[in-house]
Coordinates of C-alpha atoms in Angstrom, one line a residue:
Chain A
X1 CA 96.7 96.1 118.4
X2 CA 99.3 95.4 115.7
X3 CA 101.6 98.2 114.7
X4 CA 103.5 98.0 111.4
X5 CA 106.4 100.3 110.5
X6 CA 108.0 100.4 107.1
X7 CA 111.3 101.9 106.1
X8 CA 112.5 103.7 104.1
X9 CA 109.4 105.7 103.0
X10 CA 111.2 106.6 99.7
X11 CA 114.1 104.8 98.1
X12 CA 116.0 105.6 94.8
X13 CA 118.3 103.2 93.3
X14 CA 120.2 103.0 90.0
X15 CA 119.1 100.4 87.5
X16 CA 120.7 97.2 88.3
X17 CA 121.4 97.8 91.9
X18 CA 119.6 96.1 94.7
X19 CA 116.8 97.6 96.9
X20 CA 115.9 96.5 100.4
X21 CA 112.8 97.5 102.4
X22 CA 112.2 96.6 106.0
X23 CA 109.1 96.2 108.0
X24 CA 108.8 95.9 111.7
X25 CA 105.8 94.7 113.6
X26 CA 104.7 94.5 117.3
X27 CA 102.6 91.4 117.6
X28 CA 104.7 88.4 118.2
X29 CA 101.7 86.2 117.3
X30 CA 101.6 87.4 113.8
X31 CA 102.3 84.6 111.4
X32 CA 101.8 85.7 107.7
X33 CA 103.8 88.4 106.0
X34 CA 103.0 89.4 102.3
X35 CA 104.4 92.2 100.2
X36 CA 102.4 94.0 97.7
X37 CA 103.4 96.2 94.8
X38 CA 101.1 99.1 93.8
X39 CA 101.6 100.9 90.6
X40 CA 100.0 104.3 90.2
X41 CA 96.2 104.1 89.9
X42 CA 96.0 100.3 90.4
X43 CA 95.2 97.9 93.0
X44 CA 98.1 96.3 95.1
X45 CA 99.6 93.1 93.6
X46 CA 100.9 90.3 95.7
X47 CA 104.5 89.7 94.8
X48 CA 105.8 87.5 97.5
X49 CA 104.8 86.3 101.0
X50 CA 106.4 84.3 103.8
X51 CA 104.9 82.4 106.7
X52 CA 106.3 82.3 110.2
X53 CA 107.7 78.9 110.0
X54 CA 110.1 80.0 107.2
X55 CA 113.1 82.2 107.4
X56 CA 113.5 83.1 103.8
X57 CA 111.7 82.8 100.5
X58 CA 113.0 83.7 97.0
X59 CA 111.3 84.1 93.7
X60 CA 113.7 85.1 90.8
X61 CA 114.8 88.7 91.6
X62 CA 112.6 89.0 94.6
X63 CA 113.3 87.6 98.1
X64 CA 111.8 88.2 101.6
X65 CA 113.6 87.3 104.9
X66 CA 111.9 87.0 108.2
X67 CA 113.3 87.5 111.7
X68 CA 110.7 86.4 114.1
X69 CA 112.8 87.1 117.1
X70 CA 113.4 90.7 116.2
X71 CA 109.9 91.0 114.6
X72 CA 111.0 92.3 111.2
X73 CA 110.9 91.1 107.6
X74 CA 112.5 92.6 104.5
X75 CA 111.9 92.7 100.9
X76 CA 115.0 92.4 98.7
X77 CA 114.8 93.2 94.9
X78 CA 118.0 92.4 93.0
X79 CA 119.0 93.7 89.5
X80 CA 116.4 96.3 89.7
X81 CA 114.7 97.5 86.6
X82 CA 112.6 100.6 85.8
X83 CA 109.4 98.6 85.8
X84 CA 110.2 97.9 89.5
X85 CA 109.4 101.5 90.3
X86 CA 106.1 101.5 92.4
X87 CA 104.9 101.8 96.0
X88 CA 105.5 98.7 98.0
X89 CA 103.4 97.8 101.0
X90 CA 104.2 95.1 103.7
X91 CA 101.4 93.6 105.6
X92 CA 101.1 91.5 108.7
X93 CA 98.4 89.2 109.7
X94 CA 97.8 87.2 112.9
X95 CA 95.5 84.2 112.3
X96 CA 91.9 85.3 112.8
X97 CA 92.7 89.0 112.4
X98 CA 92.6 91.4 109.6
X99 CA 95.8 92.4 107.7
X100 CA 97.6 95.4 109.0
X101 CA 99.4 97.3 106.3
X102 CA 102.6 99.3 106.5
X103 CA 102.6 103.0 105.3
X104 CA 104.4 102.0 102.1
X105 CA 107.7 102.7 100.3
X106 CA 107.9 104.5 97.1
X107 CA 110.7 103.0 95.0
X108 CA 112.2 104.7 92.1
X109 CA 114.7 102.9 89.8
X110 CA 116.7 105.5 87.9
X111 CA 117.8 104.4 84.3
Chain B
X1 CA 97.5 84.0 91.4
X2 CA 93.8 84.5 92.0
X3 CA 91.9 87.1 90.1
X4 CA 89.7 89.9 91.6
X5 CA 87.8 92.1 89.3
X6 CA 86.5 95.4 90.4
X7 CA 83.9 97.6 88.4
X8 CA 83.8 100.5 87.5
X9 CA 87.4 101.5 87.5
X10 CA 86.3 105.1 87.3
X11 CA 83.1 106.8 88.1
X12 CA 82.0 110.4 88.4
X13 CA 78.7 111.2 90.2
X14 CA 76.8 114.2 91.4
X15 CA 76.7 115.1 94.9
X16 CA 73.7 113.6 96.8
X17 CA 73.4 110.6 94.4
X18 CA 74.5 106.9 95.2
X19 CA 77.0 104.9 93.4
X20 CA 77.7 101.1 93.5
X21 CA 81.1 99.5 93.0
X22 CA 81.3 95.7 92.4
X23 CA 84.0 93.4 93.4
X24 CA 84.0 89.9 91.9
X25 CA 86.4 87.0 92.5
X26 CA 86.7 85.3 89.1
X27 CA 88.4 82.0 89.8
X28 CA 87.7 81.2 93.4
X29 CA 85.0 81.5 96.0
X30 CA 85.6 84.3 98.3
X31 CA 84.1 83.7 101.6
X32 CA 85.4 87.0 102.9
X33 CA 85.8 90.3 101.1
X34 CA 87.4 93.4 102.4
X35 CA 86.9 97.0 101.3
X36 CA 89.6 99.6 101.6
X37 CA 89.9 103.3 101.0
X38 CA 93.2 104.9 99.9
X39 CA 94.0 108.6 99.8
X40 CA 96.8 109.9 97.6
X41 CA 100.2 108.8 98.7
X42 CA 98.8 106.9 101.8
X43 CA 98.5 103.3 102.7
X44 CA 95.3 101.3 102.7
X45 CA 92.6 102.1 105.2
X46 CA 90.3 99.1 106.0
X47 CA 86.7 100.2 105.9
X48 CA 84.8 96.9 106.4
X49 CA 85.1 93.2 106.2
X50 CA 82.1 91.3 104.6
X51 CA 81.4 87.6 104.9
X52 CA 79.2 85.8 102.4
X53 CA 75.5 85.8 103.7
X54 CA 76.1 87.9 106.7
X55 CA 76.2 91.6 107.7
X56 CA 79.6 93.5 107.1
X57 CA 81.8 94.3 110.0
X58 CA 82.7 98.0 109.8
X59 CA 85.8 99.6 111.2
X60 CA 85.6 102.3 113.8
X61 CA 84.8 105.6 112.2
X62 CA 83.2 104.2 109.0
X63 CA 79.5 105.1 108.7
X64 CA 77.6 101.9 107.9
X65 CA 74.6 103.7 106.7
X66 CA 76.7 105.7 104.2
X67 CA 78.8 102.7 102.9
X68 CA 76.5 100.0 102.3
X69 CA 78.1 96.6 101.7
X70 CA 76.5 93.5 100.4
X71 CA 78.1 90.1 99.9
X72 CA 75.2 88.2 98.5
X73 CA 77.3 85.4 96.9
X74 CA 80.7 83.7 97.1
X75 CA 81.9 85.7 94.1
X76 CA 80.4 89.1 94.5
X77 CA 80.5 91.9 96.9
X78 CA 79.2 95.4 96.4
X79 CA 80.0 98.8 98.1
X80 CA 77.3 101.4 97.6
X81 CA 78.3 105.0 98.6
X82 CA 75.0 106.7 99.4
X83 CA 74.3 110.4 99.3
X84 CA 77.8 110.9 98.0
X85 CA 79.7 114.1 98.8
X86 CA 82.9 115.6 97.4
X87 CA 84.7 114.4 100.5
X88 CA 83.9 110.8 99.6
X89 CA 86.0 111.2 96.5
X90 CA 88.7 108.5 96.8
X91 CA 90.3 105.4 95.4
X92 CA 88.3 102.4 96.7
X93 CA 89.9 99.0 96.6
X94 CA 88.4 95.6 97.4
X95 CA 90.2 92.4 98.2
X96 CA 89.0 88.8 98.4
X97 CA 90.2 85.7 100.3
X98 CA 89.0 82.1 100.3
X99 CA 89.5 79.7 103.2
X100 CA 87.4 81.8 105.7
X101 CA 89.3 85.0 105.1
X102 CA 91.8 84.6 107.8
X103 CA 93.6 81.4 106.9
X104 CA 94.9 82.4 103.5
X105 CA 96.3 85.4 101.6
X106 CA 94.2 88.1 100.0
X107 CA 94.0 89.4 96.5
X108 CA 93.1 92.9 95.4
X109 CA 90.9 94.3 92.7
X110 CA 92.2 96.9 90.4
X111 CA 90.5 99.7 92.4
X112 CA 87.9 102.2 91.6
X113 CA 88.3 106.0 91.3
X114 CA 85.3 107.7 92.7
X115 CA 84.8 111.5 92.0
X116 CA 82.0 113.3 93.5
X117 CA 81.2 116.7 91.9

């Protein structure tokens, strides 16, 4: 089955700096890759996603890049703010299958 | 984005009793809903997938008789934890998808904290 790894597991950055989180997956047939942000005690919130026919997608300070050949995709957050502090999960889905989530990355943005 | 509402957000129940958690899609029809369990500082663990009008599909290791899932309408799925024990205390999260569940993204509810005393 699909195996999803996420790195780093924890990340601390200074406010205003950029943060990058990387996910790798094993199933080359996977075709949809969302990123979720989870704040303490709340459900995950979709922040950005990308499909296999696109290499990059950007939404204001957040971007996702996908390398299908290497089977990895990354979340990029620029100009980080304290409210970006949360746990971020990547997910991978092959059409017709359930989502498989990464183990999560705890991002701390230091003021 | 689509809105998924989960209720209650927190519940405390006595050991041996049953508790029901509701998951509603507020602005779309959810043909498929997923139930997850999350332990502190861990990722989401899929418990079961429910399709409207049919029996839920449980993941390996999840007791179907203990975690009853009903998806009676296109906007509501319920998870009932029967004969709850302290080890069932956890954060339970639902998610919902339209378009048959596998052709589109999923949106999560706010989660429900269950404490069994």
